[in-house]
Coordinates of C-alpha atoms and ligand atoms in Angstrom, one line a residue:
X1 CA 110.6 -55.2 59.5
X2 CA 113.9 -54.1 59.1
X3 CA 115.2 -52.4 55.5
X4 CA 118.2 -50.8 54.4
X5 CA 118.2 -47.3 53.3
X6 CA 120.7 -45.5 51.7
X7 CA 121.8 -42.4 54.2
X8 CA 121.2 -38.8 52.2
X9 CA 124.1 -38.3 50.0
X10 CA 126.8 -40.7 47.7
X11 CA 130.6 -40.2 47.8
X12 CA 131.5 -43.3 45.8
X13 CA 134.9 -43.2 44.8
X14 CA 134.9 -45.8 42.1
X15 CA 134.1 -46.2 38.5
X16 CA 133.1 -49.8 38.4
X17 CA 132.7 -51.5 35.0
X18 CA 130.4 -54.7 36.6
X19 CA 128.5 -54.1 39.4
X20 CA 125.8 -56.7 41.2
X21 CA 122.8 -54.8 42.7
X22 CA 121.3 -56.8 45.7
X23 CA 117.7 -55.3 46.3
X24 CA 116.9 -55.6 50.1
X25 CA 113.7 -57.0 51.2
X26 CA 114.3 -56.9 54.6
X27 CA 116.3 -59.8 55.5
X28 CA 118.7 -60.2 58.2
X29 CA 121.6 -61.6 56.1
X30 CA 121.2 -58.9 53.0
X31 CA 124.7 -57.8 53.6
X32 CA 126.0 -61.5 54.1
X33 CA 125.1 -62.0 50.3
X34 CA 127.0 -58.6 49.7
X35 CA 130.2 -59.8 51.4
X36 CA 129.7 -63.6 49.4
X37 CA 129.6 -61.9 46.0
X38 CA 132.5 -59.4 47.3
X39 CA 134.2 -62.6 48.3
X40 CA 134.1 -63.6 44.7
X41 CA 136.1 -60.4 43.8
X42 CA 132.8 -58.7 42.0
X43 CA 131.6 -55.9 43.1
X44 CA 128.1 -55.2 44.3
X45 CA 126.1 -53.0 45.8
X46 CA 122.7 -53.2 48.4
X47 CA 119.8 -51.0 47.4
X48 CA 116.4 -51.1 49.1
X49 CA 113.8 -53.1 47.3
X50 CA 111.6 -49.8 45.5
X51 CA 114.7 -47.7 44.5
X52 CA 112.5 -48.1 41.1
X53 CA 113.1 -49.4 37.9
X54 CA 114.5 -46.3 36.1
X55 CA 117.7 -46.1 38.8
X56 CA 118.1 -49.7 38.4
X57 CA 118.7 -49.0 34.8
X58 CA 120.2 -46.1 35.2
X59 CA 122.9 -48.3 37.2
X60 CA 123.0 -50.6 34.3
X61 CA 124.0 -53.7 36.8
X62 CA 125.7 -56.9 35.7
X63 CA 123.3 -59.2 37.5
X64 CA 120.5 -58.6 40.2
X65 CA 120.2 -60.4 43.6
X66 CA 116.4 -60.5 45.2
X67 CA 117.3 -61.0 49.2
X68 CA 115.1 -62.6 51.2
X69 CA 112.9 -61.2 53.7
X70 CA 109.8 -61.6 56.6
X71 CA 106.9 -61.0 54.7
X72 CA 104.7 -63.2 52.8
X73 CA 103.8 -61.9 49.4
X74 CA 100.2 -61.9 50.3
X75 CA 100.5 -59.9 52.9
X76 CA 98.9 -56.3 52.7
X77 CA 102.0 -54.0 52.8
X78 CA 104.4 -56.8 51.1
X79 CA 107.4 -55.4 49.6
X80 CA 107.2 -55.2 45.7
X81 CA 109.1 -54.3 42.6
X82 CA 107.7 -53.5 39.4
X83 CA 107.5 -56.6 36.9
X84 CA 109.5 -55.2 34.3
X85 CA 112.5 -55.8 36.2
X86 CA 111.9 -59.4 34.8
X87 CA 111.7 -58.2 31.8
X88 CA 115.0 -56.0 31.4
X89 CA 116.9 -59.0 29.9
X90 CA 119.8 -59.3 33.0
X91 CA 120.3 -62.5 35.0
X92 CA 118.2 -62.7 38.7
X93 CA 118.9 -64.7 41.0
X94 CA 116.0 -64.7 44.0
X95 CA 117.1 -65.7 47.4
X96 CA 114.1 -67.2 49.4
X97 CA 111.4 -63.9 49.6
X98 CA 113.0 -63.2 46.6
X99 CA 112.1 -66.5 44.9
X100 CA 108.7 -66.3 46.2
X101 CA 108.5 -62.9 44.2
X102 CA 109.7 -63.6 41.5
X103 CA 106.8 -66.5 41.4
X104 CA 104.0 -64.5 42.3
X105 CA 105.0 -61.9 39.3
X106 CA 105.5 -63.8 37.2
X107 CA 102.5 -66.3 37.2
X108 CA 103.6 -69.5 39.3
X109 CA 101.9 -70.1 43.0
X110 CA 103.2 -69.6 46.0
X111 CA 101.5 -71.6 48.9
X112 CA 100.5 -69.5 52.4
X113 CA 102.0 -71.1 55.4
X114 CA 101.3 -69.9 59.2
X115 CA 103.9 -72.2 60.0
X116 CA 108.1 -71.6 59.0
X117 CA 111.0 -73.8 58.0
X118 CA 114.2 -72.7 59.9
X119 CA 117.2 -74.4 60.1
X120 CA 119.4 -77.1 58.4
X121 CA 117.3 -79.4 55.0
X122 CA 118.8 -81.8 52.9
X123 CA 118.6 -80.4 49.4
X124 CA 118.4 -82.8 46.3
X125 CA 119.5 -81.3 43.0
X126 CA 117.7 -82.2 39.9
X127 CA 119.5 -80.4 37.4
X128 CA 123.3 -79.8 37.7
X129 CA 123.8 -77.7 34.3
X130 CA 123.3 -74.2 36.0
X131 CA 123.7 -72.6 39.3
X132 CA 124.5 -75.9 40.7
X133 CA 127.3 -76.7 38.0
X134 CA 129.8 -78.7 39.2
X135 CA 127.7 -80.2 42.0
X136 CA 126.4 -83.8 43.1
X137 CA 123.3 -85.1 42.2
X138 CA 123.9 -88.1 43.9
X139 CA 124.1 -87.6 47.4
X140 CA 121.7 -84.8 49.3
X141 CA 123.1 -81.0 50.2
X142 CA 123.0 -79.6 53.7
X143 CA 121.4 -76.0 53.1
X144 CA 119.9 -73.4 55.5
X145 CA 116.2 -72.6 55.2
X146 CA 114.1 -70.3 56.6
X147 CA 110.9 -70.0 55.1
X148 CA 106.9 -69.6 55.9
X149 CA 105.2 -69.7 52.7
X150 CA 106.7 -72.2 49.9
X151 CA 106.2 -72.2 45.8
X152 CA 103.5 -74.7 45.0
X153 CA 103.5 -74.4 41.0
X154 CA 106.4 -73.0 38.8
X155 CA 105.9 -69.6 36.9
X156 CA 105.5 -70.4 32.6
X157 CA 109.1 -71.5 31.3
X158 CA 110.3 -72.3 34.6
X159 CA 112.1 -75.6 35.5
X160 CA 112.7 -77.1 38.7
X161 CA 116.6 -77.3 39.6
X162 CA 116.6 -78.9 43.3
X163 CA 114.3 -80.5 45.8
X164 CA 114.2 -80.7 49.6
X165 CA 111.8 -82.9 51.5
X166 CA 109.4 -80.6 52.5
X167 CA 110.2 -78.1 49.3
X168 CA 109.0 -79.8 46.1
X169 CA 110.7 -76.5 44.3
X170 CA 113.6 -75.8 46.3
X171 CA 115.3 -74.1 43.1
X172 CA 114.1 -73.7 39.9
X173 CA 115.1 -71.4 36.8
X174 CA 114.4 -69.9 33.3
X175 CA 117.7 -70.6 32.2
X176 CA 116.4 -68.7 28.8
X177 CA 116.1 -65.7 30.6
X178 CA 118.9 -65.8 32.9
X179 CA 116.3 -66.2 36.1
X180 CA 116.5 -68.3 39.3
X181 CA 115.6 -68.4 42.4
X182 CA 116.6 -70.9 45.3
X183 CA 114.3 -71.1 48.4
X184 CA 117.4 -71.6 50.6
X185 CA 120.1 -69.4 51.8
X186 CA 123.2 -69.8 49.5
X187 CA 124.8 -66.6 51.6
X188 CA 124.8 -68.5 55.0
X189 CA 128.0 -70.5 55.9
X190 CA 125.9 -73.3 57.2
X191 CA 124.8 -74.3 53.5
X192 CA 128.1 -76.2 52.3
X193 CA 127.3 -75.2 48.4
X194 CA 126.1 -71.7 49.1
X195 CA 129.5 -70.3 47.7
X196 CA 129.3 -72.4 44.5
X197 CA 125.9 -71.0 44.0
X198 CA 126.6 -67.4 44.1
X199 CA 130.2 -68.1 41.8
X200 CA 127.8 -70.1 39.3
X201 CA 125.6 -67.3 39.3
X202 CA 127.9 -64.6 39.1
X203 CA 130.4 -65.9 36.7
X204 CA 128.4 -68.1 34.7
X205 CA 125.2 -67.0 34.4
X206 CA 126.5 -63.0 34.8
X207 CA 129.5 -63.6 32.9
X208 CA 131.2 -61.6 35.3
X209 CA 135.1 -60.9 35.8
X210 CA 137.0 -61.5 39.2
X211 CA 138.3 -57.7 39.3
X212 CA 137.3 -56.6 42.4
X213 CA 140.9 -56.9 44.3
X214 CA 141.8 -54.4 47.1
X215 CA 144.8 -54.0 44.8
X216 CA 142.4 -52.8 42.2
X217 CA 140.9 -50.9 44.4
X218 CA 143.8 -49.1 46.6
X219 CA 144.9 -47.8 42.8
X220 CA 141.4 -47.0 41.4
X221 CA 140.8 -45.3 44.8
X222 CA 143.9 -43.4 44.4
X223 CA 143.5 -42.0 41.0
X224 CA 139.7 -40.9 42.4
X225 CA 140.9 -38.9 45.1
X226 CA 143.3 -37.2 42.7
X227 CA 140.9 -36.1 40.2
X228 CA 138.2 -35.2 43.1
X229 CA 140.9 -33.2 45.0
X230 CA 142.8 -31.6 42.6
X231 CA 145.6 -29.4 44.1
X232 CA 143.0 -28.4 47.4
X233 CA 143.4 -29.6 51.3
X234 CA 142.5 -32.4 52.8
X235 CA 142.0 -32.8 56.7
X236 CA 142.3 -36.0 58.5
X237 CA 141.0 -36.4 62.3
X238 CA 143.5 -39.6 63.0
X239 CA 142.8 -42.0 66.1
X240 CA 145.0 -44.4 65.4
X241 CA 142.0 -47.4 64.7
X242 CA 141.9 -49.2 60.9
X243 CA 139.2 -47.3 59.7
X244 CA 140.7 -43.8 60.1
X245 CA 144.9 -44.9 59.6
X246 CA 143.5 -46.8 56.1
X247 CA 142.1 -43.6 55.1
X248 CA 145.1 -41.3 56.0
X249 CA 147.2 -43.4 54.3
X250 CA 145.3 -44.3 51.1
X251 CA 144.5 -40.1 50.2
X252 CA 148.2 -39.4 51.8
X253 CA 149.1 -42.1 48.7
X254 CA 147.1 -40.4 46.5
X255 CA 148.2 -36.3 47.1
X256 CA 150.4 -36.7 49.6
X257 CA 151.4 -33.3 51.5
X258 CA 148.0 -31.7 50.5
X259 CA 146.3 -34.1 53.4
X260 CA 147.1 -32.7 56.8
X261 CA 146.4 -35.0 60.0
X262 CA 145.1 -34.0 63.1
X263 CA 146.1 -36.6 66.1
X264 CA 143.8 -35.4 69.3
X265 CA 145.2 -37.1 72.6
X266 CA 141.8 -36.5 74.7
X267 CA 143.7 -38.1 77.6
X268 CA 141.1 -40.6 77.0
X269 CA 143.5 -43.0 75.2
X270 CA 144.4 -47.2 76.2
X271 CA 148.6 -47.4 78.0
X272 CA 150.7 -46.1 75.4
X273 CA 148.3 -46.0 72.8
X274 CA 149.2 -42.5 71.5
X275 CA 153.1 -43.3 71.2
X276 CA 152.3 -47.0 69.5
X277 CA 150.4 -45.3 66.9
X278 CA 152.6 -42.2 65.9
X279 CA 155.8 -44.6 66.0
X280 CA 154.4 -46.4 63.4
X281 CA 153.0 -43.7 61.2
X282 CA 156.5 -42.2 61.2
X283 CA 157.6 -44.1 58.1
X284 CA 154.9 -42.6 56.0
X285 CA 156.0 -39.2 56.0
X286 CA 152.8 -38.0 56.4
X287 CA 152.4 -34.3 57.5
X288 CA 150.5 -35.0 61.4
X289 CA 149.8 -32.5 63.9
X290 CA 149.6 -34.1 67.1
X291 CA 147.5 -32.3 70.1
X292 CA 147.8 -33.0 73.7
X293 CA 144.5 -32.3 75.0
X294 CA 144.2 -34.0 78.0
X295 CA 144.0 -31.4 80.1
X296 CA 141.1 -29.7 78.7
X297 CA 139.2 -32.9 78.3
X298 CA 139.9 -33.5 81.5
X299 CA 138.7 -30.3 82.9
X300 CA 135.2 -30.5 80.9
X301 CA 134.4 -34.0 82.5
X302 CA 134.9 -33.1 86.1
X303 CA 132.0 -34.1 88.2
X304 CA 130.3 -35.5 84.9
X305 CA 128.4 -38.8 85.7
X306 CA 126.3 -39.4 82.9
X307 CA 127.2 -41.3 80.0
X308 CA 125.4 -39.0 77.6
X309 CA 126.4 -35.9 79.1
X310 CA 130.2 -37.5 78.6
X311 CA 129.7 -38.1 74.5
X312 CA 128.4 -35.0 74.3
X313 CA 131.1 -33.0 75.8
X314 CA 133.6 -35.0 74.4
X315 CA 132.4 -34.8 71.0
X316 CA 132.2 -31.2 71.1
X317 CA 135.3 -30.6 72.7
X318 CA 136.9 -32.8 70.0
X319 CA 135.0 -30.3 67.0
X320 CA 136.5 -27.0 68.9
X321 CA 140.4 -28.4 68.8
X322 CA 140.1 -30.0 65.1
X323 CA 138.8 -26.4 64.2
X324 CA 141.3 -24.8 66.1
X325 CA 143.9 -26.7 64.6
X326 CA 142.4 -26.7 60.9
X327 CA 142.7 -22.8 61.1
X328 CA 146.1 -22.9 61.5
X329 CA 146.2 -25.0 58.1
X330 CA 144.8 -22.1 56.5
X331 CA 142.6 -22.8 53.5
X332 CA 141.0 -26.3 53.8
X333 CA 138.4 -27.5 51.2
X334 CA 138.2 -31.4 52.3
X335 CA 137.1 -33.5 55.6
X336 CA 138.5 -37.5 55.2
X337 CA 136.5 -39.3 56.9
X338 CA 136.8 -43.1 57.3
X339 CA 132.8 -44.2 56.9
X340 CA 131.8 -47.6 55.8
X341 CA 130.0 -49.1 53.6
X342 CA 127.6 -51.0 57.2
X343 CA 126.9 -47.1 57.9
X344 CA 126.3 -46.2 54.1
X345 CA 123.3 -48.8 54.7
X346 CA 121.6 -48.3 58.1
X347 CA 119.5 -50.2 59.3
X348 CA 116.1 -48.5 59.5
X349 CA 112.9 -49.7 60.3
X350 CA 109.5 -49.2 58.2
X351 CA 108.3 -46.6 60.6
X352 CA 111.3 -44.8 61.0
X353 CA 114.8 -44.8 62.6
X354 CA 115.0 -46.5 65.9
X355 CA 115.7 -45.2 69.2
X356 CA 118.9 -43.6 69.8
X357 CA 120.4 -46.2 72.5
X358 CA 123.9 -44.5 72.2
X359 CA 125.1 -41.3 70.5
X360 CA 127.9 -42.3 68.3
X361 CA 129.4 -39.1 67.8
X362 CA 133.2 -39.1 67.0
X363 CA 133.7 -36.7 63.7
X364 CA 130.2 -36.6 63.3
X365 CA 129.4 -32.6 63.7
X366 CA 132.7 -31.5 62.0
X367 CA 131.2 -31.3 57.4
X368 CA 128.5 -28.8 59.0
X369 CA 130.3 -26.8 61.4
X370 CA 133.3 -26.3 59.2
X371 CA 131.2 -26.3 55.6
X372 CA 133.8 -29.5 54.2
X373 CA 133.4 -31.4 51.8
X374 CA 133.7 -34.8 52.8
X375 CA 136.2 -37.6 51.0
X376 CA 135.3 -41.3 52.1
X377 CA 137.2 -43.2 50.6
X378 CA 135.8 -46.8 52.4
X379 CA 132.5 -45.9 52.1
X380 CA 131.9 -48.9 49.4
X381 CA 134.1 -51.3 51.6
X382 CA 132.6 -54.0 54.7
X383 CA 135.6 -53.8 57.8
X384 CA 136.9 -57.4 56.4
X385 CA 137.9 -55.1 52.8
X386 CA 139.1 -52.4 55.0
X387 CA 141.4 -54.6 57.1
X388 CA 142.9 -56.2 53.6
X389 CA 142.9 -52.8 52.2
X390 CA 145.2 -52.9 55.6
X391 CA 147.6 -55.0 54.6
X392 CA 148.2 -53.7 51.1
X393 CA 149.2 -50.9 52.5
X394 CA 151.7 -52.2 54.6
X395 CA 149.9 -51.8 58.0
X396 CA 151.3 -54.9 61.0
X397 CA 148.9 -57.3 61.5
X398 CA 149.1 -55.9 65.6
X399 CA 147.2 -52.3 64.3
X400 CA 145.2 -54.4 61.8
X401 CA 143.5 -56.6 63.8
X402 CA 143.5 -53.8 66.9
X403 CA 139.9 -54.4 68.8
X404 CA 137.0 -51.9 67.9
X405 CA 137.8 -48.6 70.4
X406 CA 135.2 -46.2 71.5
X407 CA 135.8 -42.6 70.2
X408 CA 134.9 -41.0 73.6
X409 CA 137.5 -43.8 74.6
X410 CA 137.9 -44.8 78.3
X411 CA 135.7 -42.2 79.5
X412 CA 132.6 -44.4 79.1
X413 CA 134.5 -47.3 80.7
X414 CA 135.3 -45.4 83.9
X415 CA 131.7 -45.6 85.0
X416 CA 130.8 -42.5 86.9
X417 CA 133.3 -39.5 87.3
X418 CA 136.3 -39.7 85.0
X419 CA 139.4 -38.5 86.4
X420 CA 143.4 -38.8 86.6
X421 CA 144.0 -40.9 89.0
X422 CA 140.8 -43.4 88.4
X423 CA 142.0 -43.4 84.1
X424 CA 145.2 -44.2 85.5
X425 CA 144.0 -47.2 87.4
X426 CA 141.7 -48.5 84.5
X427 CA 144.3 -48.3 82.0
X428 CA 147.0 -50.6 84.2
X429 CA 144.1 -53.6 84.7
X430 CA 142.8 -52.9 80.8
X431 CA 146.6 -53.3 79.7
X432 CA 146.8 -56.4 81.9
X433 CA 143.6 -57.9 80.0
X434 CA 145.1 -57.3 76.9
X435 CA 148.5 -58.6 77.5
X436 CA 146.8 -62.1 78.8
X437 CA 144.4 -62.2 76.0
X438 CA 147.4 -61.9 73.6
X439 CA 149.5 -64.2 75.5
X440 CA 146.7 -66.9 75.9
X441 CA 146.4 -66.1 71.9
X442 CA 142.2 -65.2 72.4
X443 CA 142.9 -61.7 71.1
X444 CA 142.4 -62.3 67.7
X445 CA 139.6 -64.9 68.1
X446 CA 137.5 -62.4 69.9
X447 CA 135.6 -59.4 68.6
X448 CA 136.2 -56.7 71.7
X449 CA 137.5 -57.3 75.1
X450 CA 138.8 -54.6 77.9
X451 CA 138.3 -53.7 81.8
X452 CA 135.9 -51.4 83.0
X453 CA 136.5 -49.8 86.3
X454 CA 132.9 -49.5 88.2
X455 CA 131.9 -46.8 90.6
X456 CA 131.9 -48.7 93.7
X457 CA 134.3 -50.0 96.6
X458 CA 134.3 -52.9 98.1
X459 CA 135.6 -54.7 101.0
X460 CA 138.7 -56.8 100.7
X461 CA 141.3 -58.1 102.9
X462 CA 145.0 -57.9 101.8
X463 CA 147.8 -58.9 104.5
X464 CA 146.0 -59.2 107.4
X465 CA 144.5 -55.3 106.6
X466 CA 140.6 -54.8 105.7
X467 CA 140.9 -52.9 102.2
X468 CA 138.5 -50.9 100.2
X469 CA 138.7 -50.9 97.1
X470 CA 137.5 -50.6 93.5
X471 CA 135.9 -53.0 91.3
X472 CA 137.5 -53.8 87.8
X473 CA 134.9 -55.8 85.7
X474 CA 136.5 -57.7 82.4
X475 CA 134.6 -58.2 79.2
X476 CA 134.9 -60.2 76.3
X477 CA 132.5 -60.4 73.6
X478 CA 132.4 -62.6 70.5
X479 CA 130.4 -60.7 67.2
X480 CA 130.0 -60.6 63.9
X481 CA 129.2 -56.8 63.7
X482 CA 128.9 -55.4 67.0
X483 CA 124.7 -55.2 66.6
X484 CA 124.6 -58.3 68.7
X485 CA 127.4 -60.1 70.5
X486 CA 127.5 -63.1 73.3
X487 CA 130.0 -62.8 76.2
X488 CA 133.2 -65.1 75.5
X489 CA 133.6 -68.5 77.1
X490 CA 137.5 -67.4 78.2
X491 CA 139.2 -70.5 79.7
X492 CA 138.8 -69.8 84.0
X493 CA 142.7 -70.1 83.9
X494 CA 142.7 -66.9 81.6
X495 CA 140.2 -65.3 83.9
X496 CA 142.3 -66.4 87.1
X497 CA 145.6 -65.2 85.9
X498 CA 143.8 -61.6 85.0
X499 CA 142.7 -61.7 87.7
X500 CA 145.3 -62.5 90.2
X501 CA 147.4 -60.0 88.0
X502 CA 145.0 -57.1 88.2
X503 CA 144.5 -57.7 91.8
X504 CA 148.3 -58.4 92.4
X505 CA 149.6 -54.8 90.1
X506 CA 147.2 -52.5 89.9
X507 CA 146.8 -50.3 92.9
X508 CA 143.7 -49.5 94.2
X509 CA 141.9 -52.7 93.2
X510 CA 140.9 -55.6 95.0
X511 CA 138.3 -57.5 93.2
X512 CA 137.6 -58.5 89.7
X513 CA 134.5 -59.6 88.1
X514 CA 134.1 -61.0 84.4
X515 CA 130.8 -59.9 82.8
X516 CA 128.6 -62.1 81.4
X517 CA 125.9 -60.8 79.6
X518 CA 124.9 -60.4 76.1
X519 CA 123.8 -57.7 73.6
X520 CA 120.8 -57.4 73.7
X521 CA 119.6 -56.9 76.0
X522 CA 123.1 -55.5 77.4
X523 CA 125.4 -53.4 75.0
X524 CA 129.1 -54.0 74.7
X525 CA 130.5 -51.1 76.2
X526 CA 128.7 -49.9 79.6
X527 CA 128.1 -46.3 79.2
Ligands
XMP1 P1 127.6 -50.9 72.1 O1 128.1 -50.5 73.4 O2 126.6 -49.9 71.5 O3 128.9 -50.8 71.1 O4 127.1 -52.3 72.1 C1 128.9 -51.3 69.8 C2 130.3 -51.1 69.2 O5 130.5 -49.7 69.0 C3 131.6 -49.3 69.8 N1 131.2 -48.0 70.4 C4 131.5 -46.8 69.8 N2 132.3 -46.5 68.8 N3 132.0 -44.2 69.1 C5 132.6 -45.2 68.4 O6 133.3 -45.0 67.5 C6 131.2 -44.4 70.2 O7 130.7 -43.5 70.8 C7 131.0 -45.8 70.6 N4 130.2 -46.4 71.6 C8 130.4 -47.7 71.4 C9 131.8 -50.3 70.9 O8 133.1 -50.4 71.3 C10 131.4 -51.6 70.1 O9 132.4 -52.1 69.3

């Protein structure tokens, strides 16, 4: 089972006067119902389900969401939460798992099934006055289910709100108490009323207020960093991606010249990358170093084959020049660092973190090494805030919506030894993808797509001359959050003009192959 744990430490920024705690039980879509009641302009955060009962308080919450989850309540290590959470007079609202909980504590039966629901029900509402306000009774619902066991007699002072065919309690409440619980899943986009659920739970059974805006929060945000900065230094590692610009440029808002960036070309970097980026952070004034590194990245990866070995060095190399260059700030008290709110949450499993299938390691070493305190200021924010943060902010839609990019960059997309001359021949087929992908208008519809230059040659013929040549292989992926993702259905005319293109411009090359697998059991990059 999968839960989500807090990592060690909290930077929040923000004082926020509501705040909806969804307690995680394991579910896959915990942080859908995050981004729905987000959506709604309320803020809320996701705790694991035993965070306790004296930290709930503590967080005094508006409202409390119960996600679902896998396990049954009977079964021997089911997740539970102490029973006075029923009893601390805020509206509930339990999702599925959640709904079966709230049942079992509070005196109702739930029904043991070895066999699940899963997929689309027609739902029947019975009583229209409260999370389904403003909804038929007349016609059926199309909801999402996914359920084993089901609730087979209400809790005392419960009513039934909604049916399905094979639910006889597909909702019910105690509207006295403020508690519900719906055995479907209102955060899914494939139940049609899901959204009208959460707003009728949120602002009419929470009473709560619409304030969370990104304009709210660039100025909240703002007046945080001020009072947590005071008149010290602020570092920035910049790479040009959302995460990191939005971060420069919200603390940059907020103090200005007491945030230094650091730009590191690693020589590592997509065609004209570097240039794109600092063109457009000229207008902000902001005080940036820029470092051209290639060379010694470059050195350090010679004869270097293995993908890990690659992170590695490139990782550390990156930590020696940021240091290099912070000591030539001088005093430096602050590391930004543009972490969000997904990475707040990890995903861990009951018996510990998973397997390392990748080291992620971009700024990751730099708080210990150089004894900074970090600033974060997206760490409360999922990449869809982050990109509208964007936007207030003034950032062109072309950098907004820029694909996902490796930190250790094209060196894990030159498979094998990364040099010159063989960057230089992936970055003229990865620019060709991108300009057909833009120009066929997939770009944006896509999560991730670049070339990928393999480590073999192969036999072509060109003229009446027997060529060979490398291997450029093309991938697309569609995703909703890069932990799984399905290889694009591009039309074969975009492939073929790529193709021809690559084959036609791009020295060195003479084939061209369009990957087609999925994660898992691939991964989206291929080192
Ligand atoms: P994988 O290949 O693990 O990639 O399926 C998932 C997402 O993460 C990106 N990625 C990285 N991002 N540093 C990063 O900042 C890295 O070392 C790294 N490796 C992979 C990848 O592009 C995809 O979006």
């Amino acid at each position: 089972m999968q839960i989500l744990t807090f990592k060690q430490g909290t930077n929040t920024m923000n004082n926020h006067t509501q705040m909806v705690l969804v307690l995680d039980f394991g579910s896959q879509t915990t942080q859908l119902i995050a981004r729905r009641v987000r959506e709604a302009q309320v803020y809320c955060e996701i705790h694991p389900f035993n965070i306790g009962i004296e930290k709930i308080k503590a967080m005094a919450p508006t409202g409390i969401i119960l996600s679902g989850g896998p396990s049954s309540v009977y079964d021997d290590e089911a997740p539970m939460i102490e029973k006075e959470i029923f009893e601390l007079g805020l509206p509930l609202l339990g999702i599925c798992y959640g709904m079966q909980l709230t049942t079992h504590l509070l005196g109702g039966r739930v029904e043991r099934s070895d066999h699940r629901e899963y997929g689309h029900a027609h739902l029947f509402i019975d009583d229209p006055d409260q999370i389904f306000h403003g909804l038929s009774t007349d016609v059926p619902h199309q909801v999402w289910m996914s359920h084993g066991d089901r609730l087979e007699e209400l809790p005392p002072g419960f009513i039934t709100l909604a049916h399905s065919k094979s639910c006889p309690v597909a909702a019910m409440a105690n509207p006295e108490h403020g508690i519900y619980g719906v055995q479907f899943h209102p955060e899914v986009a494939h139940t049609e009323i899901g959204e009208d659920v959460i707003r009728n739970f949120l602002f009419r059974v929470c009473r709560c207020e619409p304030t969370w805006t990104m304009h709210s929060f660039v100025e909240n945000t703002c007046s945080a960093i001020k009072e947590k900065v005071g008149d010290r230094r602020v570092i920035c590692a910049l790479s040009g991606g959302v995460d990191s610009t939005v971060t420069a440029l919200l603390i940059n808002k907020a103090i200005g010249k007491q945030l230094t960036c650091i730009f590191v070309n690693n020589g590592l970097l997509r065609k004209n990358e570097a240039e794109t980026v600092l063109a457009f952070l000229e207008q902000f004034n902001l005080d940036l170093r820029y470092v051209d590194a290639e060379e010694r990245f470059l050195s350090k990866l010679k004869g270097i084959e293995d993908p890990e070995k690659k992170r590695k060095i490139i990782g550390e190399e990156f930590i020696f020049i940021f240091e290099e260059e912070a000591r030539k700030i001088g005093q430096v008290d602050f590391l930004a660092q543009g972490t969000l709110y997904p990475d707040v949450i990890e995903s861990v499993s009951f018996k510990g973190p998973s397997a390392t299938i990748k080291s992620h390691h971009n700024v990751g070493g730099l708080p210990e090494v150089m004894k900074l305190e970090l600033v974060e200021p997206l760490r409360e924010l999922f990449k869809d805030e982050v990109r509208r943060v964007a936007r207030e902010l003034g950032m062109p839609t072309e950098l907004i919506m820029r694909h996902p990019f490796p930190g250790p960059g094209l060196a894990i997309r030159v498979l094998g030894e990364v040099n010159r001359e063989r960057l230089e021949i992936l970055r003229e087929a990865d620019a060709i993808v991108m300009e057909e992908m833009k120009r066929s208008e997939w770009y944006f519809k896509v999560w991730q797509a670049f070339a990928v230059l393999l480590p073999i040659r192969t036999v072509g013929v060109m003229g009446d001359e027997r060529t060979y040549d490398h291997v450029v292989a093309i991938r697309a992926v569609d995703s909703l959050d890069a932990m799984t993702a399905d290889w694009t259905r591009l039309p074969y005319q975009v492939l073929a003009t790529m193709s021809n293109r690559i084959i036609n411009e791009v020295r060195g090359v003479n084939r061209v192959c369009y990957d087609i697998s999925s994660k898992p059991p691939a991964t989206i990059e291929w080192e």
